[in-house]
Coordinates of C-alpha atoms in Angstrom, one line a residue:
X1 CA -61.5 97.4 -96.7
X2 CA -64.5 96.7 -98.5
X3 CA -67.8 96.9 -95.7
X4 CA -65.1 97.6 -93.3
X5 CA -65.8 101.4 -92.1
X6 CA -69.4 101.9 -90.2
X7 CA -68.7 105.8 -90.7
X8 CA -70.0 105.2 -94.4
X9 CA -73.3 104.1 -92.8
X10 CA -73.2 107.4 -90.7
X11 CA -73.2 109.0 -94.0
X12 CA -75.6 107.3 -95.5
X13 CA -77.9 108.2 -92.6
X14 CA -77.4 111.6 -93.0
X15 CA -76.7 111.8 -89.1
X16 CA -73.8 114.1 -89.7
X17 CA -74.4 117.5 -91.0
X18 CA -71.6 119.0 -93.3
X19 CA -69.3 121.7 -92.7
X20 CA -69.8 125.0 -93.9
X21 CA -69.7 124.8 -98.1
X22 CA -69.1 121.0 -98.2
X23 CA -71.7 118.8 -99.4
X24 CA -71.6 115.1 -98.4
X25 CA -69.8 112.1 -99.7
X26 CA -71.8 109.4 -101.4
X27 CA -72.2 106.7 -98.6
X28 CA -69.4 104.2 -98.2
X29 CA -70.4 100.8 -98.2
X30 CA -71.9 99.1 -95.5
X31 CA -70.2 98.2 -92.0
X32 CA -70.8 96.0 -88.5
X33 CA -74.2 98.5 -88.5
X34 CA -75.6 98.5 -91.6
X35 CA -74.8 94.6 -91.8
X36 CA -76.7 94.0 -88.9
X37 CA -79.7 94.8 -91.0
X38 CA -81.1 97.0 -88.2
X39 CA -83.1 100.1 -88.1
X40 CA -81.0 104.0 -87.6
X41 CA -82.4 103.4 -84.1
X42 CA -80.7 100.3 -83.7
X43 CA -77.5 101.3 -85.3
X44 CA -77.8 104.4 -82.8
X45 CA -78.0 102.1 -79.9
X46 CA -75.1 100.2 -81.0
X47 CA -73.4 103.3 -81.0
X48 CA -74.1 104.1 -77.3
X49 CA -72.7 100.8 -76.7
X50 CA -69.1 101.5 -77.0
X51 CA -66.6 103.4 -75.6
X52 CA -66.7 107.2 -75.0
X53 CA -63.8 108.6 -76.4
X54 CA -62.0 109.9 -73.6
X55 CA -62.2 106.7 -72.0
X56 CA -61.0 105.0 -74.2
X57 CA -57.9 107.2 -74.8
X58 CA -57.4 107.5 -71.4
X59 CA -57.2 103.5 -71.2
X60 CA -54.8 103.5 -73.9
X61 CA -52.5 105.8 -71.7
X62 CA -52.7 103.9 -68.6
X63 CA -52.3 100.9 -70.6
X64 CA -48.6 102.6 -71.8
X65 CA -48.0 103.9 -68.6
X66 CA -48.0 100.7 -66.9
X67 CA -45.3 99.0 -69.3
X68 CA -42.0 98.3 -67.8
X69 CA -39.2 100.0 -69.0
X70 CA -36.4 98.6 -71.1
X71 CA -33.4 100.5 -71.3
X72 CA -30.2 99.9 -73.2
X73 CA -27.0 102.0 -74.0
X74 CA -27.3 103.7 -77.2
X75 CA -24.5 105.8 -79.2
X76 CA -24.6 109.2 -79.2
X77 CA -25.6 109.1 -82.8
X78 CA -28.3 106.8 -82.6
X79 CA -30.0 108.4 -79.4
X80 CA -31.5 110.8 -81.4
X81 CA -35.5 111.1 -80.2
X82 CA -35.1 108.5 -77.8
X83 CA -36.4 109.2 -74.3
X84 CA -33.8 108.8 -71.4
X85 CA -34.4 105.6 -69.0
X86 CA -32.2 107.1 -66.7
X87 CA -31.6 110.8 -65.4
X88 CA -28.7 112.3 -67.0
X89 CA -26.2 113.2 -65.0
X90 CA -22.6 115.1 -65.1
X91 CA -19.7 113.2 -65.2
X92 CA -17.1 115.9 -64.9
X93 CA -17.5 119.8 -63.7
X94 CA -18.4 121.9 -66.8
X95 CA -16.3 123.5 -67.6
X96 CA -13.8 121.1 -66.3
X97 CA -11.1 123.8 -65.6
X98 CA -11.3 127.7 -65.5
X99 CA -11.2 129.2 -69.1
X100 CA -11.3 132.5 -70.7
X101 CA -14.3 133.8 -72.7
X102 CA -13.3 135.9 -74.3
X103 CA -9.7 136.5 -77.2
X104 CA -7.9 139.1 -75.0
X105 CA -4.8 139.0 -72.6
X106 CA -5.3 136.9 -69.4
X107 CA -3.7 139.2 -66.1
X108 CA -2.6 138.4 -62.9
X109 CA -3.3 141.3 -60.0
X110 CA -3.7 145.0 -60.9
X111 CA -2.5 146.8 -63.6
X112 CA -0.6 148.2 -66.1
X113 CA 0.7 144.6 -66.4
X114 CA 4.3 143.4 -68.1
X115 CA 3.7 141.1 -71.3
X116 CA 5.8 138.7 -70.5
X117 CA 7.6 136.2 -73.1
X118 CA 5.6 133.0 -72.8
X119 CA 3.8 133.6 -75.7
X120 CA 0.0 132.8 -76.7
X121 CA -2.3 130.5 -74.2
X122 CA -4.1 128.6 -76.9
X123 CA -7.4 126.3 -76.7
X124 CA -6.3 122.7 -76.6
X125 CA -2.9 123.3 -74.6
X126 CA -1.8 123.6 -71.1
X127 CA -0.5 126.9 -70.1
X128 CA 3.0 126.5 -69.7
X129 CA 4.1 128.3 -66.9
X130 CA 2.3 130.2 -64.0
X131 CA 0.9 134.2 -64.7
X132 CA 3.4 135.7 -62.0
X133 CA 1.7 139.1 -60.2
X134 CA 1.6 141.9 -62.7
X135 CA 2.4 140.3 -65.6
X136 CA -0.3 139.7 -69.0
X137 CA -0.3 136.9 -71.5
X138 CA -2.6 136.6 -74.8
X139 CA -5.3 134.3 -74.4
X140 CA -7.8 132.6 -77.3
X141 CA -11.3 131.9 -76.2
X142 CA -11.8 128.8 -74.4
X143 CA -8.2 128.4 -73.2
X144 CA -7.1 127.0 -70.3
X145 CA -6.8 130.1 -67.7
X146 CA -3.0 129.9 -66.8
X147 CA -2.8 129.4 -62.8
X148 CA -2.4 132.5 -61.2
X149 CA -4.6 134.7 -63.6
X150 CA -7.4 137.0 -62.4
X151 CA -9.0 138.5 -64.7
X152 CA -9.5 138.4 -68.8
X153 CA -9.4 141.6 -70.4
X154 CA -10.6 141.7 -74.2
X155 CA -8.6 142.8 -76.9
X156 CA -11.1 145.8 -77.8
X157 CA -10.9 146.7 -74.2
X158 CA -6.7 147.1 -73.7
X159 CA -3.5 148.7 -75.4
X160 CA -0.1 148.5 -75.6
X161 CA 2.8 150.7 -75.1
X162 CA 6.4 150.3 -76.8
X163 CA 7.7 149.8 -73.1
X164 CA 5.3 146.2 -73.5
X165 CA 3.0 147.3 -71.0
X166 CA -0.6 146.2 -71.2
X167 CA -3.4 149.1 -70.3
X168 CA -6.9 148.4 -69.5
X169 CA -9.3 150.9 -71.4
X170 CA -11.6 150.3 -68.8
X171 CA -12.1 149.1 -65.0
X172 CA -11.0 145.4 -64.7
X173 CA -13.1 143.3 -62.1
X174 CA -11.6 140.1 -60.3
X175 CA -12.4 137.2 -62.5
X176 CA -14.1 139.1 -65.1
X177 CA -14.8 137.4 -68.5
X178 CA -13.4 134.1 -66.9
X179 CA -15.6 130.9 -67.1
X180 CA -15.0 129.2 -63.4
X181 CA -14.8 125.6 -63.3
X182 CA -18.3 123.9 -62.6
X183 CA -20.0 127.1 -63.5
X184 CA -22.6 125.1 -65.6
X185 CA -22.6 122.2 -63.2
X186 CA -20.4 119.9 -60.8
X187 CA -19.7 116.2 -61.2
X188 CA -22.8 114.0 -60.3
X189 CA -25.3 117.0 -60.9
X190 CA -28.7 116.1 -62.9
X191 CA -28.8 117.7 -65.9
X192 CA -31.9 115.9 -67.3
X193 CA -34.9 113.7 -65.5
X194 CA -35.5 110.4 -67.0
X195 CA -38.1 110.7 -69.7
X196 CA -36.7 113.3 -71.6
X197 CA -36.9 113.4 -75.1
X198 CA -32.9 113.3 -76.7
X199 CA -32.7 115.8 -79.1
X200 CA -30.0 117.6 -80.8
X201 CA -29.4 120.1 -77.6
X202 CA -29.3 116.7 -75.5
X203 CA -26.8 115.2 -77.7
X204 CA -24.6 118.2 -77.4
X205 CA -24.7 118.7 -73.7
X206 CA -23.9 114.6 -73.2
X207 CA -20.9 114.7 -75.2
X208 CA -19.7 117.9 -73.4
X209 CA -20.6 116.1 -69.7
X210 CA -18.3 113.4 -70.9
X211 CA -20.9 110.5 -72.5
X212 CA -20.4 108.3 -75.8
X213 CA -23.8 106.4 -75.0
X214 CA -26.7 107.6 -73.3
X215 CA -29.1 105.1 -71.3
X216 CA -32.3 105.1 -73.3
X217 CA -35.7 103.4 -73.1
X218 CA -35.9 100.9 -76.0
X219 CA -38.4 102.0 -78.7
X220 CA -41.6 99.9 -78.8
X221 CA -41.3 97.8 -81.7
X222 CA -44.7 97.9 -84.2
X223 CA -45.6 95.1 -86.8
X224 CA -48.2 96.1 -89.4
X225 CA -50.7 94.5 -90.8
X226 CA -52.4 95.9 -93.8
X227 CA -55.4 94.1 -94.4
X228 CA -57.6 93.7 -97.8
X229 CA -57.7 91.5 -101.4
X230 CA -58.4 95.4 -102.7
X231 CA -55.3 97.1 -102.3
X232 CA -52.8 97.8 -104.7
X233 CA -49.4 99.1 -103.9
X234 CA -48.2 100.8 -107.4
X235 CA -50.1 102.4 -109.7
X236 CA -53.9 103.8 -110.5
X237 CA -56.7 102.3 -109.2
X238 CA -58.5 100.0 -111.5
X239 CA -61.5 97.3 -111.8
X240 CA -62.4 97.6 -108.2
X241 CA -58.9 97.8 -107.0
X242 CA -57.5 101.0 -105.4
X243 CA -54.2 102.2 -103.5
X244 CA -53.2 101.5 -100.6
X245 CA -53.3 105.1 -98.4
X246 CA -52.6 103.7 -95.5
X247 CA -49.2 101.4 -95.3
X248 CA -46.8 104.3 -96.7
X249 CA -48.1 106.9 -94.3
X250 CA -48.3 104.4 -90.9
X251 CA -44.5 103.7 -90.8
X252 CA -43.3 107.3 -90.7
X253 CA -46.0 108.1 -88.6
X254 CA -45.2 106.0 -85.8
X255 CA -41.5 106.4 -86.1
X256 CA -42.8 110.4 -85.2
X257 CA -44.1 108.6 -82.4
X258 CA -41.0 107.0 -80.7
X259 CA -42.1 103.3 -82.2
X260 CA -39.9 101.4 -84.4
X261 CA -41.4 99.5 -86.9
X262 CA -40.9 95.9 -87.5
X263 CA -43.0 94.0 -90.3
X264 CA -45.2 95.5 -92.7
X265 CA -47.2 92.7 -94.3
X266 CA -50.0 92.6 -96.7
X267 CA -53.0 90.2 -95.1
X268 CA -55.7 89.3 -98.0
X269 CA -58.9 88.4 -96.6
X270 CA -58.9 85.1 -95.2
X271 CA -58.9 84.6 -91.6
X272 CA -56.7 81.9 -90.9
X273 CA -53.7 84.0 -92.5
X274 CA -54.6 87.1 -90.7
X275 CA -54.7 84.4 -87.5
X276 CA -51.5 83.0 -87.9
X277 CA -49.9 86.8 -88.5
X278 CA -51.4 88.5 -85.3
X279 CA -50.0 84.9 -83.5
X280 CA -46.8 85.1 -84.7
X281 CA -46.0 88.4 -84.0
X282 CA -43.9 89.2 -81.1
X283 CA -43.9 92.8 -81.7
X284 CA -45.1 95.4 -78.6
X285 CA -48.2 95.9 -80.7
X286 CA -50.0 94.7 -83.8
X287 CA -51.7 97.2 -85.5
X288 CA -54.0 96.3 -88.4
X289 CA -56.0 98.2 -91.0
X290 CA -59.5 97.5 -91.9
X291 CA -61.7 94.3 -90.8
X292 CA -62.9 95.9 -87.3
X293 CA -66.6 96.0 -88.3
X294 CA -68.9 93.4 -89.3
X295 CA -68.7 92.9 -92.7
X296 CA -68.6 89.3 -94.7
X297 CA -64.8 89.9 -95.0
X298 CA -64.0 91.9 -91.6
X299 CA -62.6 88.7 -89.5
X300 CA -60.5 90.6 -87.3
X301 CA -63.0 90.0 -84.0
X302 CA -63.0 86.3 -84.6
X303 CA -59.0 86.5 -84.8
X304 CA -58.9 88.0 -81.8
X305 CA -61.4 85.5 -80.1
X306 CA -59.1 82.7 -82.1
X307 CA -55.9 83.6 -80.7
X308 CA -57.2 84.2 -77.1
X309 CA -56.4 87.9 -76.9
X310 CA -58.6 89.7 -74.3
X311 CA -60.8 92.4 -76.1
X312 CA -60.6 95.9 -74.2
X313 CA -62.1 98.5 -76.4
X314 CA -64.8 97.2 -79.5
X315 CA -66.1 100.7 -80.4
X316 CA -65.4 104.0 -79.9
X317 CA -68.4 107.0 -79.6
X318 CA -66.2 108.8 -82.1
X319 CA -66.9 110.3 -85.5
X320 CA -65.0 109.2 -88.1
X321 CA -63.2 106.1 -86.7
X322 CA -65.7 104.3 -84.8
X323 CA -64.9 100.9 -85.2
X324 CA -61.7 100.8 -84.0
X325 CA -60.5 98.5 -81.2
X326 CA -58.1 97.4 -78.8
X327 CA -57.1 94.3 -77.8
X328 CA -54.0 92.6 -74.9
X329 CA -52.4 90.1 -76.8
X330 CA -50.4 89.0 -73.7
X331 CA -48.8 91.2 -70.6
X332 CA -47.4 94.6 -72.0
X333 CA -48.9 93.3 -75.9
X334 CA -51.5 94.8 -77.7
X335 CA -53.0 95.4 -80.9
X336 CA -55.2 98.3 -81.9
X337 CA -57.5 97.2 -84.7
X338 CA -57.8 100.3 -87.1
X339 CA -60.6 101.2 -89.3
X340 CA -60.0 100.9 -93.0
X341 CA -61.1 104.4 -94.2
X342 CA -58.0 106.3 -94.0
X343 CA -59.2 109.9 -91.9
X344 CA -61.2 107.3 -89.4
X345 CA -57.5 105.1 -89.5
X346 CA -55.7 108.4 -88.8
X347 CA -58.6 109.0 -85.7
X348 CA -57.7 105.5 -84.4
X349 CA -54.3 106.3 -84.6
X350 CA -54.5 109.3 -82.4
X351 CA -57.0 108.0 -80.3
X352 CA -55.9 104.3 -79.3
X353 CA -52.1 103.8 -81.0
X354 CA -50.6 107.2 -80.2
X355 CA -51.0 107.5 -76.3
X356 CA -50.3 103.9 -75.6
X357 CA -47.1 104.4 -77.9
X358 CA -46.3 107.2 -75.7
X359 CA -46.2 105.1 -72.6
X360 CA -44.2 102.2 -74.6
X361 CA -41.6 104.4 -75.7
X362 CA -41.2 105.9 -71.7
X363 CA -42.6 109.1 -72.9
X364 CA -45.2 111.3 -70.5
X365 CA -48.4 112.0 -71.3
X366 CA -48.9 114.4 -74.1
X367 CA -49.8 118.1 -72.8
X368 CA -53.4 119.3 -73.1
X369 CA -53.7 122.0 -75.8
X370 CA -56.7 124.1 -76.3
X371 CA -57.1 126.7 -78.9
X372 CA -60.5 128.7 -80.0
X373 CA -62.7 127.6 -83.2
X374 CA -63.1 130.2 -85.6
X375 CA -66.3 129.3 -86.4
X376 CA -69.1 127.0 -85.6
X377 CA -68.8 123.2 -86.1
X378 CA -72.0 120.8 -85.9
X379 CA -71.7 117.8 -83.4
X380 CA -72.5 114.4 -84.2
X381 CA -75.8 113.5 -82.2
X382 CA -74.3 111.1 -80.1
X383 CA -70.6 110.6 -80.6
X384 CA -67.4 112.8 -80.1
X385 CA -65.8 114.0 -83.7
X386 CA -62.2 114.8 -84.8
X387 CA -62.3 117.3 -87.3
X388 CA -58.6 118.3 -89.2
X389 CA -58.2 121.9 -88.2
X390 CA -55.3 124.3 -89.7
X391 CA -54.0 127.0 -86.9
X392 CA -54.3 130.8 -88.0
X393 CA -51.4 132.5 -88.0
X394 CA -52.2 136.3 -86.6
X395 CA -54.4 134.8 -83.6
X396 CA -53.6 131.1 -82.9
X397 CA -57.1 130.2 -83.5
X398 CA -58.3 127.1 -85.5
X399 CA -60.2 126.9 -88.7
X400 CA -61.8 123.7 -89.8
X401 CA -60.4 122.0 -93.4
X402 CA -62.9 121.0 -96.3
X403 CA -62.6 117.1 -97.3
X404 CA -62.9 115.4 -93.5
X405 CA -64.8 112.5 -94.7
X406 CA -63.6 109.3 -93.3
X407 CA -62.0 108.1 -96.7
X408 CA -60.5 111.1 -97.4
X409 CA -57.0 112.3 -96.5
X410 CA -56.7 115.7 -98.7
X411 CA -58.1 117.6 -95.4
X412 CA -55.6 115.8 -92.9
X413 CA -52.8 116.5 -95.0
X414 CA -53.2 120.2 -95.2
X415 CA -54.1 120.6 -91.2
X416 CA -52.1 120.6 -88.2
X417 CA -54.4 119.2 -86.0
X418 CA -57.6 117.5 -85.0
X419 CA -60.3 119.4 -82.9
X420 CA -62.0 117.6 -80.5
X421 CA -66.0 118.3 -81.1
X422 CA -68.3 117.5 -78.3
X423 CA -71.9 116.0 -79.4
X424 CA -73.0 119.2 -79.2
X425 CA -70.9 120.9 -81.4
X426 CA -69.0 123.9 -81.2
X427 CA -69.9 127.8 -81.5
X428 CA -67.4 129.9 -83.1
X429 CA -64.8 131.1 -80.2
X430 CA -65.5 128.0 -78.6
X431 CA -62.0 126.5 -77.0
X432 CA -61.4 122.9 -78.0
X433 CA -58.8 120.5 -77.3
X434 CA -56.1 120.4 -80.2
X435 CA -54.7 117.0 -80.9
X436 CA -51.4 117.9 -82.5
X437 CA -49.9 116.2 -85.5
X438 CA -46.6 114.9 -84.8
X439 CA -44.8 117.2 -87.8
X440 CA -46.8 120.0 -87.0
X441 CA -45.8 123.7 -86.0
X442 CA -47.1 125.3 -83.0
X443 CA -49.0 128.8 -83.0
X444 CA -45.6 129.9 -81.9
X445 CA -43.5 128.6 -84.2
X446 CA -41.7 125.7 -82.8
X447 CA -42.2 121.5 -83.7
X448 CA -43.9 119.6 -81.4

């Protein structure tokens, strides 16, 4: 929202060099630092009082991990993407009976074998009679093996003669092409640990193991408050009004993080209205956009005090996204304030909201990933930078993308991650931590 993002001041003060080939963006309206009327040195000192980026993110991880898990039985067709609240144990042996692994012949004992008159053994039907020693019966893949059968011979590995005798065309070993009962698991075996994400394959495994419902962690609920009188929900920008870019982006992004969006509410620049919206929410997390700095209509700090919330993070040493904040409104209920500029809001989402929601949804902390950067990336004099990058298919390195200003989404729309650049910057070939976007393919081609 207007006056909400100190990253505009950062650009105006020329503290951050552009990436190669990119000019400076025009200064955004002044936020907290400019409204204080201080010098560049004063603004830098305020930046130093903010929480270091790594510490802020680690705090969000700890808070999320300390959340008590709430579980609920979930039907298989509703469980995709959720997290197991309890270990998944087998309710039956798999397979639950000896089955044929191939189309062919079930045989008993050594050959040649007499072809009996009981007819073919088909999947889904129990064999009518046991198979006597020295006899053979045609059998389909997945069919239950007749008692007495000692092996299955594939159709292409056998021949019959005019005397109704079956002959093997290669040696037959005891138990060949039979899937014995319990080959995959026995009743009570742990198939997956608690905390595993329910993927399509997990749904198939659970169904095979006898489950109709799964014990899953309840998704954390997030209410979104989009702040600002200047935001349009349709049409072209005009007369000082701009389109809301964050409202359409946040709901699907939160879903990718394992959260469930409750209310998406647009709140004008009024402190009382905002206070009522925050106080009235029962969600696990209230996510706000804008209002985190100290401009004339930036009310979020005052509202946090009004509703009695505890401010845990008030500014983070990161660019873009410096004026993000984190507050605790009740035990295991939180508020994350995102800056109003779009890319700065993405930085706040990945820094504070994403690790917090991972814990609230029962997921383990994301594994750290690194990649070499293809070209030098300048650092900020004091703060960490989060730079949109794209992986290079030929060697897995990352390259910065253009259009990475705090008010821009063009760069992040083309990126598949954000590189964490220390204040000293990075030289070509340096390994950097990469914050992978939820929908982005890994260098190996698999989605995270």
